[in-house]
Coordinates of C-alpha atoms in Angstrom, one line a residue:
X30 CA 86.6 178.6 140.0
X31 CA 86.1 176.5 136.7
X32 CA 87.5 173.3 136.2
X33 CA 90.5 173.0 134.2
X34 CA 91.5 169.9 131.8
X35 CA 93.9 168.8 129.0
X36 CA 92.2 165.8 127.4
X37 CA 94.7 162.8 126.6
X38 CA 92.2 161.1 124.1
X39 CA 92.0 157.1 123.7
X40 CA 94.3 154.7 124.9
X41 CA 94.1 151.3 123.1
X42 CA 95.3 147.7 123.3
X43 CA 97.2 147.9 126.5
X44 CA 96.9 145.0 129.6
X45 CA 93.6 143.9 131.6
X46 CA 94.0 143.1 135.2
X47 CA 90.4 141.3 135.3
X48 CA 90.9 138.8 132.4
X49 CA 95.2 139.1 131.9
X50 CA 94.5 139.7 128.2
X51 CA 97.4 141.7 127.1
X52 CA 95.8 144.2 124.6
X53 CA 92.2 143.9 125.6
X54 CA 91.4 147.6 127.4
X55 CA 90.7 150.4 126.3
X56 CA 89.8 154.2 127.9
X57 CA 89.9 157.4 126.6
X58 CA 90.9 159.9 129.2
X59 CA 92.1 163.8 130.4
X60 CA 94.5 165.3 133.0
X61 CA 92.1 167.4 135.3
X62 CA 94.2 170.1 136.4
X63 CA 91.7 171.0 139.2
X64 CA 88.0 169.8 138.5
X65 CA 84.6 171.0 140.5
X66 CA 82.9 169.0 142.6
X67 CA 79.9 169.4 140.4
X68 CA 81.6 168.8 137.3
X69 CA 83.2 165.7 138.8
X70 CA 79.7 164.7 139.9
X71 CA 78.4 164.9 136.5
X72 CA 81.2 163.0 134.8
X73 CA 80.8 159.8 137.1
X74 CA 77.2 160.0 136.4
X75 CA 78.5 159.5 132.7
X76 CA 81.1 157.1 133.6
X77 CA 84.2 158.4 134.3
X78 CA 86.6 157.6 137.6
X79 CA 89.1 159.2 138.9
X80 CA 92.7 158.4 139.5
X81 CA 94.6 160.8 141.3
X82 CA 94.4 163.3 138.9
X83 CA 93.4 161.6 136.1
X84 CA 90.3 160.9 134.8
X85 CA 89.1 158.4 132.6
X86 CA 86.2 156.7 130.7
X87 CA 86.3 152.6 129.3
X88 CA 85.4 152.3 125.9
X89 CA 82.6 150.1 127.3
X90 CA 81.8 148.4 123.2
X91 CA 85.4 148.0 122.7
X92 CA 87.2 147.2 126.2
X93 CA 87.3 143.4 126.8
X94 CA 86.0 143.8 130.7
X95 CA 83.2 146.5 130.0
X96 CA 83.2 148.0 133.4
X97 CA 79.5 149.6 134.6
X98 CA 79.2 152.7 137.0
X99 CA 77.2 150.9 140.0
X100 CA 75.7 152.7 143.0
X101 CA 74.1 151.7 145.9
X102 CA 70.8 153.5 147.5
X103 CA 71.8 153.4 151.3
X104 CA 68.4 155.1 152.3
X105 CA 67.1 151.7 151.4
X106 CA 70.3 149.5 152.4
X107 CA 69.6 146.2 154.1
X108 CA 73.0 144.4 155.5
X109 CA 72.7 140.7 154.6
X110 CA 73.6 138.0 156.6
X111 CA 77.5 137.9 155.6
X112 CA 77.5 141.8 156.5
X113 CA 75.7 140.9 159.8
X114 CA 78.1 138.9 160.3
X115 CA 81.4 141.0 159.3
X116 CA 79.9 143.5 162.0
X117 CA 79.3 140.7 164.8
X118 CA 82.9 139.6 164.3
X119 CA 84.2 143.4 164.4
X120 CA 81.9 144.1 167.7
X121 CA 83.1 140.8 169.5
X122 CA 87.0 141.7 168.5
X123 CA 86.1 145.6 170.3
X124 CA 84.3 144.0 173.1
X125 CA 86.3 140.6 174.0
X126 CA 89.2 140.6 171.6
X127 CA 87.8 137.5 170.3
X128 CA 89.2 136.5 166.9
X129 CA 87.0 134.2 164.8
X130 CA 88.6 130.8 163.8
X131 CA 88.2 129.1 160.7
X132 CA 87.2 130.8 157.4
X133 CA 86.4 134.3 156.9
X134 CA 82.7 135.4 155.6
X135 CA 84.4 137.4 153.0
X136 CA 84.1 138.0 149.1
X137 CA 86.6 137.3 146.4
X138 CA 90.0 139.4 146.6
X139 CA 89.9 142.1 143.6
X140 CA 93.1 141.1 140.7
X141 CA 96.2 142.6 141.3
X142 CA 96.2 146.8 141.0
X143 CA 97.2 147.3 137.4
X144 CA 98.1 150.4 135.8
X145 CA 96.7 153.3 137.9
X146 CA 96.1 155.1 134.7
X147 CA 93.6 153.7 133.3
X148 CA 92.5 150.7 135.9
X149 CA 89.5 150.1 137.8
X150 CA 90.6 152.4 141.0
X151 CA 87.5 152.5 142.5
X152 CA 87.3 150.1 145.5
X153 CA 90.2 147.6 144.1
X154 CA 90.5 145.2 146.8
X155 CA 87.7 146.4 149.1
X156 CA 87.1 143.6 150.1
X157 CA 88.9 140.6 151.6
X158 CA 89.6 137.0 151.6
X159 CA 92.8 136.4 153.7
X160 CA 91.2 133.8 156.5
X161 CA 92.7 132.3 159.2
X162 CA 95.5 135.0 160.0
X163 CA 99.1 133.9 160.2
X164 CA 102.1 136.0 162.6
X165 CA 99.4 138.6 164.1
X166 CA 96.3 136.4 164.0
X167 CA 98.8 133.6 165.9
X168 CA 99.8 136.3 168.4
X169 CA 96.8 138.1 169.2
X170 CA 94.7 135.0 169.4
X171 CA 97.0 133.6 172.4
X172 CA 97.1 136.9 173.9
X173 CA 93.4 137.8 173.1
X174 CA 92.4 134.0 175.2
X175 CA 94.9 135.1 178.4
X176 CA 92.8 138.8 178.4
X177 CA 89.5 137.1 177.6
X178 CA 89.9 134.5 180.7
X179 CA 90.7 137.3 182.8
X180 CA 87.8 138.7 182.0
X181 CA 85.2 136.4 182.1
X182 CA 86.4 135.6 185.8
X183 CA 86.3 139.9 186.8
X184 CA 82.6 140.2 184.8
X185 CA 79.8 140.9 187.5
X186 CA 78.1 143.8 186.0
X187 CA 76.1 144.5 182.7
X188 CA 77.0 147.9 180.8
X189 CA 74.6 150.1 179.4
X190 CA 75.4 152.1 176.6
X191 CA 74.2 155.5 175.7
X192 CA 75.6 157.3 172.5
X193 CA 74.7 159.7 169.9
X194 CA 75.1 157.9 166.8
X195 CA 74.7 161.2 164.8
X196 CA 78.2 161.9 166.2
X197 CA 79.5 158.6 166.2
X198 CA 78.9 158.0 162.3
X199 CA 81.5 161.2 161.4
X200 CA 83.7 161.0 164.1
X201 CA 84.2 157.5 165.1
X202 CA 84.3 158.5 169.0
X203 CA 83.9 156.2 171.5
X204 CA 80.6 156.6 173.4
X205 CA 79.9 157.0 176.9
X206 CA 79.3 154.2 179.1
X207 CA 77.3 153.8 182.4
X208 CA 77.4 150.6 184.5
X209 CA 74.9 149.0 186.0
X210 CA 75.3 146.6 188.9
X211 CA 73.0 143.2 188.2
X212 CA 75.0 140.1 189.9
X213 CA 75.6 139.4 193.4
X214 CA 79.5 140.8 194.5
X215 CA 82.6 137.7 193.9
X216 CA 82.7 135.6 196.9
X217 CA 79.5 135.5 197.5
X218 CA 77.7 132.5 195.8
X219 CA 74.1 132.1 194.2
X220 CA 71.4 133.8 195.9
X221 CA 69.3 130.3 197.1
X222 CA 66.0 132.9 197.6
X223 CA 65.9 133.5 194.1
X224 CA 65.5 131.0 191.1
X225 CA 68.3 129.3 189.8
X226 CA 69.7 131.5 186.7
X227 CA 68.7 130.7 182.8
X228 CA 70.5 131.1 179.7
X229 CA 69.0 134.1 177.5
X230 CA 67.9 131.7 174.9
X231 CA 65.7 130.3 177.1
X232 CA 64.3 133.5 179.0
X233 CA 64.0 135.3 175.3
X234 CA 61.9 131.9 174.2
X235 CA 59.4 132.5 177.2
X236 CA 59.0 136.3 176.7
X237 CA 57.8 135.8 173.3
X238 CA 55.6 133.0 174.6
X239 CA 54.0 134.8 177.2
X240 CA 53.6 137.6 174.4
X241 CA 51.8 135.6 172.4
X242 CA 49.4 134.2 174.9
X243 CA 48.6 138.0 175.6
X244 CA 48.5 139.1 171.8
X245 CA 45.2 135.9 172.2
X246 CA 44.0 137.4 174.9
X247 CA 43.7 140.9 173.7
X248 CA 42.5 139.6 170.2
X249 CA 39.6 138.0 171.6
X250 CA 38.4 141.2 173.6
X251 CA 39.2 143.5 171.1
X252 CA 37.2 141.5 168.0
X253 CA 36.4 143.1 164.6
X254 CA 38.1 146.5 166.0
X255 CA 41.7 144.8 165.9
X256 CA 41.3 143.7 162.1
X257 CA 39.9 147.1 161.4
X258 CA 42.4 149.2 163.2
X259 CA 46.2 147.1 162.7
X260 CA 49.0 148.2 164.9
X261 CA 50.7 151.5 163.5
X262 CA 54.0 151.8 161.4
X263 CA 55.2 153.3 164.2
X264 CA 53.7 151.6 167.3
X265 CA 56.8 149.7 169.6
X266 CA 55.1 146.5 168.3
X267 CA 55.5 147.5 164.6
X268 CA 59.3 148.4 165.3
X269 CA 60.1 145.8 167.0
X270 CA 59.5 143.5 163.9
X271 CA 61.2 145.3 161.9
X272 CA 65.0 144.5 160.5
X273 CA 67.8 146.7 162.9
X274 CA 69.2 149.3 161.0
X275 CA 72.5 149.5 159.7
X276 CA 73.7 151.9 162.3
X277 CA 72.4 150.1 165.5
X278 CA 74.1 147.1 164.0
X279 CA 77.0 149.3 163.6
X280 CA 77.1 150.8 166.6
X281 CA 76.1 148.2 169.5
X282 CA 76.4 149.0 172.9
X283 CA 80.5 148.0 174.0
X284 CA 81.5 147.3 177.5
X285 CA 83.3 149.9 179.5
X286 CA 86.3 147.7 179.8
X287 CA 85.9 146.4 176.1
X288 CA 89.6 145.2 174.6
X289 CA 89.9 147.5 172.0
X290 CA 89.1 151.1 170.8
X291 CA 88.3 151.6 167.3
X292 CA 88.0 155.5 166.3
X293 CA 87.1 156.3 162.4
X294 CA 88.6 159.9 161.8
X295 CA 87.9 162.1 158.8
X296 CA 90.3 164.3 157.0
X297 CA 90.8 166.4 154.4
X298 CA 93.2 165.4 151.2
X299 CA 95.4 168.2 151.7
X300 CA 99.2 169.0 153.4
X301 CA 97.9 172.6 154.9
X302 CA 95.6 170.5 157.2
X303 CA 97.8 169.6 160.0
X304 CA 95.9 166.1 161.1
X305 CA 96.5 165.1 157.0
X306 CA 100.0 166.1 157.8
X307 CA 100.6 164.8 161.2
X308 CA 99.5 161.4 159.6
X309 CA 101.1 161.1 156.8
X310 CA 104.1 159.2 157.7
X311 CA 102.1 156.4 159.3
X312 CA 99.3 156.2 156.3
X313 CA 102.1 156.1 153.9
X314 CA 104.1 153.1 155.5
X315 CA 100.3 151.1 156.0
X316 CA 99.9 151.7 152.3
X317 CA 103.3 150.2 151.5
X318 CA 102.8 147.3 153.9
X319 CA 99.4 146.9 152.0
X320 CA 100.7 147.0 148.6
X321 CA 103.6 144.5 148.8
X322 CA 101.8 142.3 150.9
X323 CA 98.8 142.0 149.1
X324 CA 99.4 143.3 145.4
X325 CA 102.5 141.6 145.8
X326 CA 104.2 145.5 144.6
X327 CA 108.3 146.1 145.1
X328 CA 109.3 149.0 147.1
X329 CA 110.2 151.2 144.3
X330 CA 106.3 150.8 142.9
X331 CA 104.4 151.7 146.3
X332 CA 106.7 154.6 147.8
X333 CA 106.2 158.3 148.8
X334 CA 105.7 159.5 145.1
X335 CA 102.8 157.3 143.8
X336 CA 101.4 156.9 147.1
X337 CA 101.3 161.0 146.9
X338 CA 100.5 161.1 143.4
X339 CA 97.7 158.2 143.8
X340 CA 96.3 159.2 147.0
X341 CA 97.2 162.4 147.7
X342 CA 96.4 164.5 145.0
X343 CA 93.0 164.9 144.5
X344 CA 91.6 167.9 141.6
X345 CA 88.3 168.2 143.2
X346 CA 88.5 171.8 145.0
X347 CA 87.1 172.0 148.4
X348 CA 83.6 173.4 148.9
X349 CA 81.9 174.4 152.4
X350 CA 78.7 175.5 150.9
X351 CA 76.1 177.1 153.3
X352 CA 73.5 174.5 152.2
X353 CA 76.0 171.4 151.7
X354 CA 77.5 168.8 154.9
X355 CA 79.2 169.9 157.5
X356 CA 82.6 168.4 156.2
X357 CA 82.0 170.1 153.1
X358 CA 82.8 168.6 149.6
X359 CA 86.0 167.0 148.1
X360 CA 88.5 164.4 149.0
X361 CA 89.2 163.0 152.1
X362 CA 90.7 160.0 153.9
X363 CA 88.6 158.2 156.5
X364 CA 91.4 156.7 158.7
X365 CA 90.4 153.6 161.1
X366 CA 92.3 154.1 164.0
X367 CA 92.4 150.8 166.2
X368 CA 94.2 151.3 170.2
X369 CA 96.2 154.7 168.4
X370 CA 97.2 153.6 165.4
X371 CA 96.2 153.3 161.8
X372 CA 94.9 149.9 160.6
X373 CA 92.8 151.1 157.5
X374 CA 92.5 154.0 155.1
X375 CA 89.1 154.6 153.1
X376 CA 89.7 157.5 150.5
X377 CA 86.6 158.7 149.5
X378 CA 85.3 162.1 147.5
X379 CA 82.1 163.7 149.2
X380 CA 80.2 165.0 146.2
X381 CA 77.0 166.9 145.8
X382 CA 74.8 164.0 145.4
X383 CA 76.8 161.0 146.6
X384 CA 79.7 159.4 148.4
X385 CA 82.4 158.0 145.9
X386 CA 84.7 155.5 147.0
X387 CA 87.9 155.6 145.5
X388 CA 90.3 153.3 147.3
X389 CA 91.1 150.7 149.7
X390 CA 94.1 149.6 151.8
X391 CA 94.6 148.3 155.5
X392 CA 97.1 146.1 157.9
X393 CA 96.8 143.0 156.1
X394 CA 97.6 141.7 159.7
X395 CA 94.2 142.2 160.5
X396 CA 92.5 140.8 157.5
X397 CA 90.5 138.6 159.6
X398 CA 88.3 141.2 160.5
X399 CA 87.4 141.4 157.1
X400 CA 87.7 145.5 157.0
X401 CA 87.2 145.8 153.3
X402 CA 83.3 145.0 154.3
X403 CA 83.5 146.4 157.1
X404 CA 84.5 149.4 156.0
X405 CA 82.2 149.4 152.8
X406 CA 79.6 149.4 155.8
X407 CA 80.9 152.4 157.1
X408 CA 81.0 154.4 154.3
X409 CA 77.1 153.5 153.4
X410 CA 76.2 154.4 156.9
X411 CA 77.9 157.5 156.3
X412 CA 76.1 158.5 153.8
X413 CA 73.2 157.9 155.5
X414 CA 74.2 160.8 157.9
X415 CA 75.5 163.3 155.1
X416 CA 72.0 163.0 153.5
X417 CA 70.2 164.0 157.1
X418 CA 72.2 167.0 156.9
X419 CA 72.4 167.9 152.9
X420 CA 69.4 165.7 151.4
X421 CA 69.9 165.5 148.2
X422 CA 73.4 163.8 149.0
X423 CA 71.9 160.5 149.2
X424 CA 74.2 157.7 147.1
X425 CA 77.0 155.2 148.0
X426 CA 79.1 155.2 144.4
X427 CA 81.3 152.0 144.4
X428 CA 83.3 152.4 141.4
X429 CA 82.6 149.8 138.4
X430 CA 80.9 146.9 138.2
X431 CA 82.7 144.1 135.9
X432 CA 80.6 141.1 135.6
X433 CA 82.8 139.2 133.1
X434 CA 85.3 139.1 135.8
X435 CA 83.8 136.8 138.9
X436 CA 86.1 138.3 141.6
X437 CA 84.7 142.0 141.0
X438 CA 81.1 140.5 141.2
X439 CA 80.8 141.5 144.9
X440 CA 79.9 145.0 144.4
X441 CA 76.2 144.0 143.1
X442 CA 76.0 142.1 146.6
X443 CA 75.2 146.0 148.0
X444 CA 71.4 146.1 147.3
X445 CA 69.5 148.2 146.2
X446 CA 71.9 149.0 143.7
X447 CA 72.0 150.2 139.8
X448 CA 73.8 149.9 136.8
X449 CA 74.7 153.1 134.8
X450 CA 73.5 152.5 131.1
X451 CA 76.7 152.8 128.7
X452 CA 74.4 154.5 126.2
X453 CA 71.8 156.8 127.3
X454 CA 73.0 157.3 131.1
X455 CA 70.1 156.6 132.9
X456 CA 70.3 154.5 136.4
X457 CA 69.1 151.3 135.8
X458 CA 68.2 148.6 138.9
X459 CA 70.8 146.1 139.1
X460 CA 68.2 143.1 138.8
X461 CA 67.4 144.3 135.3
X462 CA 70.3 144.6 134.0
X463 CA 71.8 140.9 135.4
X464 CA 69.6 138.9 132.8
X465 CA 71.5 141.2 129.6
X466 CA 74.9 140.6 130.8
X467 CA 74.8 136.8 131.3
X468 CA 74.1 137.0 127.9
X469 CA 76.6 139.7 127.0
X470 CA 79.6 141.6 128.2
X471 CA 78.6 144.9 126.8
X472 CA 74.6 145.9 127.2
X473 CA 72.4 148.7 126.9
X474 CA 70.5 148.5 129.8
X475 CA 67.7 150.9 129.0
X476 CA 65.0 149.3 127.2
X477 CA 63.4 152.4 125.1
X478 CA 64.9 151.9 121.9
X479 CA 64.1 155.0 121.3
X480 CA 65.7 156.8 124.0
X481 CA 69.0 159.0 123.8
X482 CA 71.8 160.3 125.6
X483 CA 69.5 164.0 127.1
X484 CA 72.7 165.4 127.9
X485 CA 74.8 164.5 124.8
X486 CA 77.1 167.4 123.3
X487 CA 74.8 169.0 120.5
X488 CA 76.9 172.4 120.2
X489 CA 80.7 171.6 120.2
X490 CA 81.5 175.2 119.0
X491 CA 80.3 176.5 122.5
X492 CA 82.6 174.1 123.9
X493 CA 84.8 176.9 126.4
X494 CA 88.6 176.4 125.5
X495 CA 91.6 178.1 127.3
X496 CA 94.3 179.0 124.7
X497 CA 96.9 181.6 125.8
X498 CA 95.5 182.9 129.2
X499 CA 92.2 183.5 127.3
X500 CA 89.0 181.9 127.5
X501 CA 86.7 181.0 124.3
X502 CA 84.1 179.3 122.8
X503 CA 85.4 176.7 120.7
X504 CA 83.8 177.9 116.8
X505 CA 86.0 180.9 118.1
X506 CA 89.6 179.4 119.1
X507 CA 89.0 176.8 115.5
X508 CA 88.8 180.1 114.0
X509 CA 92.1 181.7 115.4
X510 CA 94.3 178.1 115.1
X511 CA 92.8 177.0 111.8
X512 CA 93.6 173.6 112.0
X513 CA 91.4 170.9 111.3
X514 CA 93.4 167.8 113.1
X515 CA 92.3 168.9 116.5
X516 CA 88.7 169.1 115.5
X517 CA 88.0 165.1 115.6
X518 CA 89.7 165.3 119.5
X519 CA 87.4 167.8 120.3
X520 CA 84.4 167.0 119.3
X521 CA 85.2 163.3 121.1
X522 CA 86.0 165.5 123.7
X523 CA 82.4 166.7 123.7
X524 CA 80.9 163.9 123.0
X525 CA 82.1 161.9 126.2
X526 CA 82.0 164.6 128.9
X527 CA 78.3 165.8 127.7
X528 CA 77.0 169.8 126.8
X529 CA 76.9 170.6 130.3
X530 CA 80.5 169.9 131.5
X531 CA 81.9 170.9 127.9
X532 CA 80.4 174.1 128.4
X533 CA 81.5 175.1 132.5
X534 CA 84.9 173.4 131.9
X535 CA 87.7 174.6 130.8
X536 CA 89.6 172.8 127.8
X537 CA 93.4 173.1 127.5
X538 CA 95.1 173.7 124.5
X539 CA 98.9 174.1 124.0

């Protein structure tokens, strides 16, 4: 099935939620009536977003925020220290119910959502700032300090845990859990035959002392044949000094009787999939609660229709290639469900080559587990198992990159990352680009100056048009219609969506 769209041309002079000018954007956009996932794939590697159904491009030399397609490289991901810690605090919540008191590690709250249209959709308030919890936080703290008391009295055993993280990345299930008896039974007291009991700092500080003195020993037998012969990439000594990956950090061992159950569910944008529909009512009312508490929204902007219209209606058509994920491609929402009920939605689109994140919204009741991260963690590690099934699926898209605006900084945090370049569409590493735009809003990141845009539209009149049930090559249709004020659309038409996409889609005329 082709892709189908209606383009809507520019829109000019019209209000900027990064900088509040009042005329400062501008996009030129189109009404995708249903869209491919490989044309979608290929218009987002030329800057476009979607909205719903619409897509749209900034006029990135005459927009006063130019906004920069950035993705990350997730094969290569490293979680920093404020991600590490993000993922501690969600793992101690799970396993104790502990909530962490003072400030939040967090990064700056995205601007207010402005006008769906043409706004920066893509990730708008992924992450957040909204520390030291008021009502729930208050609540659960008191009651999370009763269960954790408990607790600490009834622990006498350490639990192993065994799980397939494969499974666990797409499916959120809880892992199975075996215990393993270590203490002596309540009642009875310490064990005098035994030495007295040391804190793991201390036992950990020994180990690797005691390795050491061995590592000496074995040197000074071994000679010249250790510096000629290192330890392999992949001997237990190599691994063990090397960083823990992303999904082991994700997915740390819980107790059996941990506090909480977190599940992460994935389901199809569409109201002939009965878990999409069974759902509904309770993702709708989260997104409500979301958008007047934090975008500060009244109830006739955030109800049923433009959550459905935002949200809900997606033009990418499904695909379940033989050779593609299991899931298959096009839009879905990855629903964070905490004890049974949903605290998060991630909408994302599952495209040939990447994992596009489109929005954002959770309980802001439990902003203190900083789940715009957290969930930005998820989506990477995600990826990460998409690409062991389908391998050319190997990129974490996070929308646009704004560095005039300091709150929408975050997203270059996310390294490796790159920068799309506004003029010739090549990926560009986000360190190279950072020295240009300190300088300047807009930039050409691409340093050839003699390089062009490869896929740029060089025959319009093969542009495919649908005009009265019939498809046509554009020099054909301008033929037929004879009249010259549509020609400048088209060809700007062209010009933005690229030879390729201007010849498999479809383009609208009335």
């Amino acid at each position: 099935m082709a892709s189908v769209v209606e383009y809507k041309g520019l829109k000019a002079g019209y209000h900027c939620g990064y900088c509040d000018a009042e005329e400062g954007k501008a996009s030129c956009g189109m009404w995708a009536h249903s869209m491919t996932v490989q044309d979608y794939q290929d218009l987002i590697d030329r800057g476009w977003r979607r909205s719903g159904k619409y897509v749209y491009k900034p006029v990135m030399n005459e927009t006063c925020c130019p906004q920069y397609t950035i993705r990350c490289r997730p094969l290569q991901f490293q979680p920093s220290k404020s991600h590490k810690k993000v993922l501690k605090k969600m793992l101690k919540f799970l396993a104790k119910g502990e909530i962490s008191k003072g400030n939040c590690e967090g990064e700056p709250m995205e601007p207010l959502m402005e006008d769906t249209i043409a706004g920066d959709v893509a990730l708008i308030n992924k992450l957040d700032v909204q520390c030291g919890l008021t009502k729930l936080g208050d609540n659960l703290k008191e009651r999370e300090e009763k269960k954790g008391k408990s607790a600490k009295k009834a622990e006498s055993c350490e639990l192993i845990q065994s799980q397939d993280k494969r499974a666990k990345l797409g499916s959120g299930e809880p892992a199975q859990s075996v215990a393993v008896p270590t203490a002596p039974k309540p009642g009875k007291g310490a064990d005098l035959s035994k030495p007295p009991c040391r804190k793991a700092k201390e036992i950990r500080k020994e180990r690797k002392r005691l390795k050491l003195m061995q590592q000496n020993t074995a040197g000074e037998r071994e000679g010249l044949q250790a510096q000629r012969e290192p330890p392999s990439l992949f001997s237990p000594e190599a691994k063990s000094n090397q960083p823990k990956a992303l999904e082991d950090l994700i997915f740390e061992s819980l107790p059996e009787n941990a506090s909480h159950k977190l599940e992460v569910r994935l389901v199809p944008v569409s109201f002939e999939d009965p878990e999409f529909k069974s759902s509904f009512s309770q993702s709708l009312s989260l997104y409500v609660k979301y958008q007047m508490a934090i975008h500060q929204d009244s109830p006739d902007e955030c109800g049923k229709t433009e959550f459905t219209r935002f949200l809900c209606s997606s033009p990418l058509e499904p695909e379940t290639p033989p050779n593609g994920p299991d899931c298959g491609y096009g839009s879905f929402h990855q629903q964070y469900w905490l004890d049974g009920r949903i605290v998060a939605v991630g909408v994302i689109d599952i495209l040939p080559y990447c994992v596009s994140s489109v929005y954002l919204y959770y309980d802001p009741e439990y902003s203190f587990l900083s789940l715009g991260v957290y969930s930005a963690l998820r989506e990477i590690a995600f990826t990460k198992q998409l690409h062991e099934q389908t391998p050319q699926l190997s990129y974490y898209y996070m929308g646009f990159y704004i560095h005039s605006c300091p709150k929408m900084k975050y997203k270059g945090h996310y390294r490796p990352s790159d920068l799309l370049c506004p003029e010739t569409y090549v990926w560009v590493p986000i360190e190279q680009c950072l020295p240009a735009l300190e300088n300047s809003k807009y930039c050409r990141f691409n340093q050839d100056p003699k390089a062009v845009d490869e896929g740029r539209s060089q025959e319009p009149d093969r542009v495919q048009v649908f005009y009265r049930k019939a498809i046509m090559p554009y020099g054909v249709y301008k033929k037929q219609r004879r009249d010259a004020s549509e020609e400048a659309d088209v060809l700007q038409y062209a010009s933005l969506v690229g030879q390729a996409c201007a010849e498999r889609m479809l383009l609208f005329r009335s």
